[in-house]
Coordinates of C-alpha atoms and ligand atoms in Angstrom, one line a residue:
M88 CA -8.4 13.3 -182.0
N89 CA -9.6 16.8 -182.8
Q90 CA -13.3 17.4 -182.3
A91 CA -13.4 19.8 -185.3
L92 CA -11.1 20.3 -188.2
E93 CA -11.4 23.4 -190.4
I94 CA -9.8 23.2 -193.8
G95 CA -8.9 26.7 -195.1
G96 CA -7.9 29.9 -193.2
G97 CA -10.0 32.5 -195.1
P98 CA -12.8 34.3 -193.4
A99 CA -15.1 31.3 -193.2
G100 CA -12.6 28.9 -191.8
S101 CA -11.2 31.3 -189.2
V102 CA -14.7 32.5 -188.0
A103 CA -15.8 28.9 -187.7
A104 CA -12.6 28.1 -185.7
L105 CA -13.1 31.1 -183.5
R106 CA -16.7 30.3 -182.7
L107 CA -16.1 26.6 -182.1
A108 CA -13.0 27.2 -179.9
R109 CA -15.0 29.8 -177.9
G110 CA -17.8 27.3 -177.5
G111 CA -15.4 24.9 -175.9
M112 CA -14.7 22.6 -178.8
R113 CA -11.2 21.4 -179.4
T114 CA -10.5 22.7 -182.9
L115 CA -7.6 22.6 -185.4
L116 CA -7.5 24.8 -188.5
V117 CA -5.1 24.0 -191.4
E118 CA -4.2 26.5 -194.2
K119 CA -2.2 25.6 -197.2
N120 CA -0.4 28.9 -197.4
R121 CA 2.6 29.3 -195.1
E122 CA 2.3 33.1 -195.0
G123 CA -0.4 35.8 -195.4
H124 CA -1.4 36.6 -199.0
D125 CA -3.9 38.6 -201.0
P126 CA -6.4 36.3 -202.7
V127 CA -8.6 37.4 -205.5
C128 CA -11.1 39.6 -203.7
G129 CA -12.4 43.2 -204.2
G130 CA -11.6 44.2 -200.6
F131 CA -15.0 45.7 -200.2
I132 CA -16.3 44.8 -196.7
S133 CA -20.0 45.6 -196.4
A134 CA -21.8 46.9 -193.3
D135 CA -23.4 43.4 -192.9
A136 CA -20.0 41.7 -192.9
L137 CA -18.7 44.3 -190.4
G138 CA -21.8 43.8 -188.2
L139 CA -21.3 40.0 -188.3
L140 CA -17.6 40.5 -187.4
G141 CA -18.6 42.8 -184.5
R142 CA -20.9 40.1 -183.2
A143 CA -18.0 37.6 -183.4
G144 CA -16.1 39.9 -181.0
I145 CA -13.8 41.5 -183.7
D146 CA -13.1 45.2 -183.0
T147 CA -13.9 46.3 -186.6
R148 CA -12.7 50.0 -185.9
A149 CA -9.3 48.6 -185.2
L150 CA -9.1 47.0 -188.7
G151 CA -8.3 50.4 -190.1
G152 CA -10.1 50.0 -193.4
H153 CA -10.7 52.9 -195.7
P154 CA -14.3 54.2 -195.2
I155 CA -16.5 53.9 -198.2
H156 CA -19.9 55.6 -198.6
R157 CA -20.4 56.1 -202.3
M158 CA -20.6 53.9 -205.4
R159 CA -19.5 54.9 -208.9
F160 CA -20.4 52.9 -212.1
Q161 CA -18.4 53.7 -215.1
V162 CA -19.6 52.4 -218.4
G163 CA -17.3 53.6 -221.2
P164 CA -17.4 57.4 -220.9
R165 CA -20.7 57.3 -219.0
R166 CA -20.6 57.7 -215.2
L167 CA -23.1 57.3 -212.5
E168 CA -22.6 57.9 -208.8
A169 CA -24.9 57.3 -205.8
E170 CA -24.6 57.2 -202.1
L171 CA -24.3 53.6 -200.8
P172 CA -27.3 52.5 -198.9
F173 CA -24.9 51.3 -196.1
P174 CA -21.4 52.3 -195.0
A175 CA -18.6 49.9 -195.9
V176 CA -14.8 49.8 -195.8
G177 CA -11.9 48.9 -198.2
L178 CA -9.6 46.5 -196.5
S179 CA -6.9 44.2 -197.9
R180 CA -7.7 40.5 -197.5
R181 CA -4.1 40.0 -196.2
K182 CA -5.1 42.3 -193.2
L183 CA -8.6 40.9 -192.6
D184 CA -7.5 37.3 -192.8
A185 CA -4.5 37.9 -190.4
V186 CA -6.8 39.6 -187.8
L187 CA -9.4 36.8 -188.0
L188 CA -6.8 34.0 -187.8
Q189 CA -5.2 35.7 -184.7
A190 CA -8.7 36.0 -183.1
A191 CA -9.2 32.3 -183.7
R192 CA -5.9 31.5 -182.1
D193 CA -6.7 33.8 -179.2
A194 CA -10.0 31.9 -178.7
G195 CA -8.0 28.7 -178.3
A196 CA -8.0 27.2 -181.8
E197 CA -4.8 25.5 -183.0
L198 CA -3.6 26.7 -186.3
E199 CA -1.3 24.9 -188.8
F200 CA 0.1 26.8 -191.8
G201 CA 1.7 25.4 -195.0
R202 CA -0.4 22.2 -194.8
S203 CA -2.5 21.4 -197.8
A204 CA -5.4 19.0 -197.5
R205 CA -5.6 16.6 -200.4
S206 CA -8.8 14.5 -200.1
L207 CA -11.5 13.3 -197.9
T208 CA -10.9 9.5 -197.6
D209 CA -13.9 8.7 -195.4
T210 CA -16.5 11.0 -193.8
R211 CA -14.2 11.7 -190.9
T212 CA -10.6 11.5 -192.3
I213 CA -8.7 14.0 -194.3
S214 CA -5.5 13.1 -196.0
F215 CA -2.8 15.7 -196.6
A216 CA -0.3 16.4 -199.3
D217 CA 2.5 15.7 -196.8
S218 CA 1.0 12.2 -196.6
G219 CA -0.4 12.5 -193.0
N220 CA -4.0 11.9 -192.1
I221 CA -6.2 13.7 -189.6
V222 CA -9.3 12.2 -188.2
A223 CA -12.0 14.5 -186.7
D224 CA -15.5 14.2 -185.3
A225 CA -16.6 17.0 -187.6
I226 CA -15.0 18.6 -190.7
V227 CA -15.6 22.3 -191.6
L228 CA -14.8 22.6 -195.3
A229 CA -13.7 26.2 -195.9
T230 CA -11.4 25.9 -199.0
G231 CA -13.1 28.8 -200.8
K232 CA -13.5 28.2 -204.5
L233 CA -11.0 25.3 -204.5
N234 CA -12.4 21.8 -204.6
L235 CA -11.2 19.0 -202.3
R236 CA -10.9 15.6 -203.8
G237 CA -13.7 13.3 -202.6
V238 CA -16.1 16.2 -201.8
E239 CA -16.0 18.2 -205.1
R240 CA -19.0 20.6 -205.5
P241 CA -21.6 18.5 -207.3
G242 CA -23.0 20.0 -210.5
E243 CA -20.6 23.1 -210.7
S244 CA -18.7 22.2 -213.8
A245 CA -21.2 23.7 -216.3
R246 CA -21.2 27.1 -214.5
G247 CA -17.6 27.0 -213.5
S248 CA -15.9 27.3 -216.9
A249 CA -17.2 30.8 -217.5
K250 CA -15.4 33.3 -215.3
V251 CA -11.9 34.0 -213.9
G252 CA -10.9 36.4 -211.2
L253 CA -7.8 38.6 -211.1
R254 CA -6.4 40.8 -208.4
M255 CA -3.4 43.1 -208.0
A256 CA -2.6 46.2 -205.9
L257 CA -2.2 49.5 -207.6
K258 CA -0.4 52.5 -206.2
P259 CA -2.6 55.4 -207.4
S260 CA -1.5 58.8 -208.6
A261 CA -2.4 61.6 -206.1
A262 CA -5.2 62.8 -208.4
C263 CA -6.6 59.3 -208.7
A264 CA -6.5 58.7 -204.9
A265 CA -8.3 62.0 -204.3
D266 CA -11.0 61.2 -206.9
I267 CA -11.6 57.7 -205.6
A268 CA -11.5 58.4 -201.9
G269 CA -14.7 57.2 -200.1
M270 CA -15.8 55.3 -203.2
I271 CA -16.1 51.9 -204.7
E272 CA -15.6 52.4 -208.4
L273 CA -16.9 49.7 -210.8
H274 CA -15.9 49.7 -214.4
L275 CA -18.4 47.6 -216.5
F276 CA -17.4 46.1 -219.8
G277 CA -18.5 43.2 -222.0
D278 CA -18.5 40.0 -220.0
G279 CA -17.0 41.4 -216.9
Y280 CA -16.1 44.2 -214.6
A281 CA -13.2 45.7 -212.7
G282 CA -13.5 47.1 -209.2
L283 CA -11.3 49.7 -207.5
V284 CA -11.3 50.4 -203.8
L285 CA -8.8 52.2 -201.6
Q286 CA -7.5 49.9 -198.9
E287 CA -5.9 50.6 -195.4
D288 CA -2.4 51.1 -196.8
G289 CA -3.4 53.8 -199.3
N290 CA -3.1 51.5 -202.3
L291 CA -5.9 50.5 -204.5
N292 CA -7.3 47.0 -204.7
L293 CA -7.8 46.3 -208.4
C294 CA -10.0 43.2 -209.0
L295 CA -11.5 41.9 -212.2
S296 CA -14.1 39.3 -212.9
V297 CA -14.1 38.4 -216.5
A298 CA -15.1 35.7 -219.0
A299 CA -12.4 33.1 -219.3
Q300 CA -12.6 33.5 -223.1
R301 CA -11.6 37.2 -222.9
L302 CA -8.4 36.2 -220.9
R303 CA -7.7 33.4 -223.4
D304 CA -8.1 35.9 -226.3
A305 CA -5.5 38.0 -224.6
G306 CA -3.1 35.1 -224.6
G307 CA -3.8 34.3 -221.0
S308 CA -2.0 37.5 -219.9
P309 CA -3.8 39.9 -217.5
D310 CA -1.6 42.7 -218.6
R311 CA -2.6 42.2 -222.2
L312 CA -6.2 41.9 -221.2
L313 CA -6.0 45.3 -219.5
A314 CA -4.5 46.7 -222.7
V315 CA -7.4 45.3 -224.7
L316 CA -9.9 46.8 -222.3
E317 CA -8.5 50.3 -222.9
Q318 CA -11.2 51.0 -225.5
E319 CA -14.1 49.7 -223.4
A320 CA -12.9 51.1 -220.0
P321 CA -10.8 54.2 -220.8
L322 CA -10.9 55.6 -217.2
L323 CA -9.7 52.3 -215.8
A324 CA -6.8 52.3 -218.4
H325 CA -6.0 55.9 -217.4
R326 CA -6.0 55.0 -213.7
I327 CA -3.6 52.1 -214.3
A328 CA -1.3 54.1 -216.6
A329 CA -1.0 57.0 -214.1
G330 CA -0.3 54.6 -211.1
T331 CA 2.0 51.7 -210.5
L332 CA 0.9 48.1 -210.4
L333 CA 2.5 46.4 -207.3
G334 CA 3.5 42.8 -207.0
E335 CA 2.1 39.8 -208.8
W336 CA -1.4 39.0 -210.1
S337 CA -3.5 36.6 -208.0
S338 CA -5.9 34.6 -210.1
I339 CA -8.7 32.1 -209.7
A340 CA -10.3 30.1 -212.5
R341 CA -13.7 28.5 -213.1
I342 CA -15.7 30.6 -210.5
P343 CA -19.0 28.9 -210.0
Y344 CA -21.1 32.0 -209.4
G345 CA -24.6 31.1 -208.2
W346 CA -23.7 27.6 -206.9
R347 CA -24.9 26.6 -203.4
A348 CA -24.6 23.4 -201.4
K349 CA -28.0 21.9 -200.8
E350 CA -26.8 18.7 -199.2
T351 CA -23.7 17.3 -197.5
L352 CA -22.2 14.2 -195.8
P353 CA -22.7 13.5 -192.2
G354 CA -20.2 15.5 -190.1
L355 CA -19.2 17.7 -193.1
F356 CA -20.1 21.4 -192.8
R357 CA -19.5 23.4 -196.0
V358 CA -19.0 27.1 -195.2
G359 CA -18.1 30.3 -197.1
D360 CA -17.7 29.7 -200.9
Q361 CA -18.1 26.0 -200.1
A362 CA -21.7 26.8 -199.0
A363 CA -22.7 29.4 -201.6
V364 CA -20.8 31.4 -204.3
I365 CA -22.5 34.8 -204.8
A366 CA -21.7 36.9 -207.8
S367 CA -19.0 39.3 -206.7
L368 CA -20.3 42.3 -208.7
A369 CA -23.4 42.6 -206.6
G370 CA -23.0 40.2 -203.6
D371 CA -21.4 40.1 -200.3
G372 CA -19.1 37.0 -200.4
I373 CA -17.4 37.8 -197.1
G374 CA -20.7 38.4 -195.4
I375 CA -21.8 34.9 -196.6
A376 CA -18.6 33.4 -195.4
I377 CA -19.1 34.8 -191.9
A378 CA -22.8 34.1 -191.7
S379 CA -22.4 30.5 -192.8
A380 CA -19.4 29.9 -190.5
T381 CA -21.5 31.3 -187.6
A382 CA -24.5 29.1 -188.4
A383 CA -22.4 26.0 -188.9
A384 CA -20.6 26.5 -185.6
K385 CA -23.8 27.1 -183.8
A386 CA -25.4 23.9 -185.3
L387 CA -22.3 21.9 -184.4
L388 CA -22.0 23.1 -180.9
Q389 CA -25.7 22.6 -180.2
H390 CA -26.4 19.4 -182.0
G391 CA -23.1 17.8 -182.8
P392 CA -21.8 16.5 -186.1
A393 CA -25.1 14.9 -187.1
A394 CA -26.5 18.5 -187.6
S395 CA -24.5 19.0 -190.8
A396 CA -27.4 18.1 -193.2
A397 CA -29.9 20.3 -191.5
Y398 CA -27.4 23.2 -191.3
Q399 CA -26.6 22.9 -195.0
R400 CA -30.2 22.7 -196.1
D401 CA -31.2 25.7 -194.0
F402 CA -28.3 27.8 -195.2
A403 CA -29.0 26.9 -198.9
R404 CA -32.6 28.0 -198.3
R405 CA -31.4 31.3 -196.9
A406 CA -28.9 31.9 -199.7
R407 CA -31.4 31.1 -202.5
R408 CA -32.8 34.6 -203.0
P409 CA -29.6 36.6 -202.5
L410 CA -27.8 34.4 -205.0
A411 CA -30.6 34.6 -207.5
C412 CA -30.8 38.4 -207.3
A413 CA -27.0 38.8 -207.5
E414 CA -26.9 36.5 -210.6
L415 CA -29.7 38.6 -212.2
L416 CA -27.8 41.8 -211.5
R417 CA -24.5 40.3 -212.8
A418 CA -26.0 39.0 -216.0
V419 CA -27.6 42.3 -216.8
A420 CA -24.6 44.5 -215.9
E421 CA -22.1 42.4 -217.8
S422 CA -24.0 42.0 -221.0
P423 CA -22.7 44.6 -223.5
G424 CA -26.2 45.6 -224.7
W425 CA -27.6 46.3 -221.3
S426 CA -25.0 48.2 -219.4
R427 CA -25.8 51.6 -220.9
P428 CA -29.6 51.4 -220.4
I429 CA -28.9 50.1 -216.9
A430 CA -26.7 53.1 -216.2
R431 CA -29.5 55.5 -217.5
M432 CA -32.1 53.6 -215.4
L433 CA -29.9 53.9 -212.3
S434 CA -29.4 57.6 -212.7
A435 CA -33.1 58.1 -213.1
C436 CA -34.0 55.7 -210.2
P437 CA -31.0 55.4 -207.7
Q438 CA -33.3 53.6 -205.2
V439 CA -32.7 50.5 -207.3
L440 CA -29.2 50.4 -205.7
A441 CA -30.7 50.1 -202.2
W442 CA -33.0 47.4 -203.4
G443 CA -30.1 45.5 -205.0
A444 CA -28.0 45.8 -201.8
T445 CA -30.8 44.6 -199.6
A446 CA -31.9 41.7 -201.9
T447 CA -28.5 40.3 -202.2
R448 CA -27.6 40.2 -198.4
I449 CA -27.8 37.4 -196.0
T450 CA -27.4 37.8 -192.3
A451 CA -26.7 35.4 -189.4
Ligands
FAD642 C1 -13.4 38.8 -208.5 C2 -13.9 38.6 -207.1 C3 -14.1 39.8 -206.3 C4 -14.6 39.7 -205.0 N1 -14.8 40.8 -204.3 C5 -15.4 40.7 -203.1 C6 -15.6 41.9 -202.3 O1 -15.2 43.0 -202.7 N2 -16.2 41.8 -201.1 C7 -16.7 40.5 -200.7 O2 -17.4 40.5 -199.6 N3 -16.5 39.4 -201.4 C8 -15.8 39.4 -202.6 N4 -15.6 38.3 -203.3 C9 -16.0 37.0 -202.7 C10 -15.1 36.6 -201.5 O3 -13.8 36.8 -201.9 C11 -15.3 35.2 -201.1 O4 -16.7 35.0 -201.1 C12 -14.7 34.9 -199.8 O5 -13.3 35.0 -199.9 C13 -15.0 33.5 -199.3 O6 -14.3 33.2 -198.1 P1 -13.9 31.7 -197.8 O7 -13.3 31.7 -196.5 O8 -15.0 30.8 -198.1 O9 -12.8 31.3 -198.9 P2 -11.4 32.0 -199.2 O10 -11.3 33.3 -198.8 O11 -11.1 31.6 -200.6 O12 -10.4 31.1 -198.3 C14 -10.1 29.8 -198.5 C15 -8.8 29.4 -197.8 O13 -8.7 28.0 -197.9 C16 -7.3 27.7 -198.2 N5 -7.3 26.4 -198.8 C17 -7.8 26.1 -200.1 N6 -7.6 24.8 -200.4 C18 -7.0 24.3 -199.3 C19 -6.5 23.0 -199.0 N7 -6.7 21.9 -199.8 N8 -5.9 22.8 -197.8 C20 -5.7 23.8 -196.9 N9 -6.1 25.1 -197.2 C21 -6.8 25.3 -198.3 C22 -6.9 28.9 -199.2 O14 -5.5 29.0 -199.2 C23 -7.6 30.0 -198.5 O15 -6.8 30.7 -197.6 C24 -15.0 38.4 -204.5 C25 -14.8 37.3 -205.3 C26 -14.3 37.4 -206.6 C27 -14.1 36.1 -207.4

């Protein structure tokens, strides 16, 4: 029997596996994808997340991310730029996830790919789509925004219907690459935003978080949605027209922004987006993933499976303020009437950016 079973090989699952294996616990991580992929994510790795990775023994300089030190808000034709209150990097999730999974393997965790967990059948048993079962002393639930049958996030349905996330890589024109170097560029529009960040391979990570209704109005097609946004976000449209969209859209529906797990079952540790889902516009989802995984592994190593409830309560308490601040910033920035006054306020008072960055962060 495995002592610990991690379900999901994103940042939360792999950091938990790494920490537990390093702490001497026999640990198995299962990931439903057979190969590396680029999930919906803006690819913006904050200084806090980099610091947490460093403390987990990851050589963050070797990740090769694109250094970011400025932030640009674009609201229609209006532009605001400010120095970021902390340094960050642009990095594809394909790269980050691969490095973290390898680090977990190097620490002694066993990894299985192409295996999809289907449900929790009792507090220690997970059944799989391939019809096998795994029994473990402790289960670390790291499936991101996807629910697992039997341990669905309680009370998320009301929030969840509102937003969808979309992601694709964009090969930028030379002029665009030069203009956006060192920058995270956020295009605000009604009920959503798009982010652009240069990643380690010189392509842009294009990521949108938008009201599901807007995508439905565009017939469910992200390409048609981008065409509709041309009026509201002309610079974004220009960047896309001058570059080349690469590959397929990744998408995620029903994002439960603002949700956090306040309780759990004995032996079940929710980490990453299964612990708290921070608004992506202002928050540090990868930082939360690593911080929660670190805290869960510490609790499990020190106090055993029975520590799950105390860990979950404590993490929910720590996440309350950052989530609430990020929700406030998201609500204000995404409402059509507010984005222009906000842009004016930020240009008059750029320290608000530093406040926003601090108030939405959580550390281990
Ligand atoms: C639009 C958008 C933009 C974002 N931009 C940023 C950003 O720029 N910076 C940032 O820090 N955060 C960002 N985030 C948040 C960030 O992506 C998440 O918080 C982070 O990925 C959470 O990590 P995780 O490990 O919990 O989940 P995930 O990264 O989602 O990983 C979950 C893993 O579990 C696997 N899995 C799921 N179900 C099963 C199953 N049943 N069996 C086996 N495996 C399974 C999945 O395949 C996946 O690999 C963004 C989020 C959105 C929606």
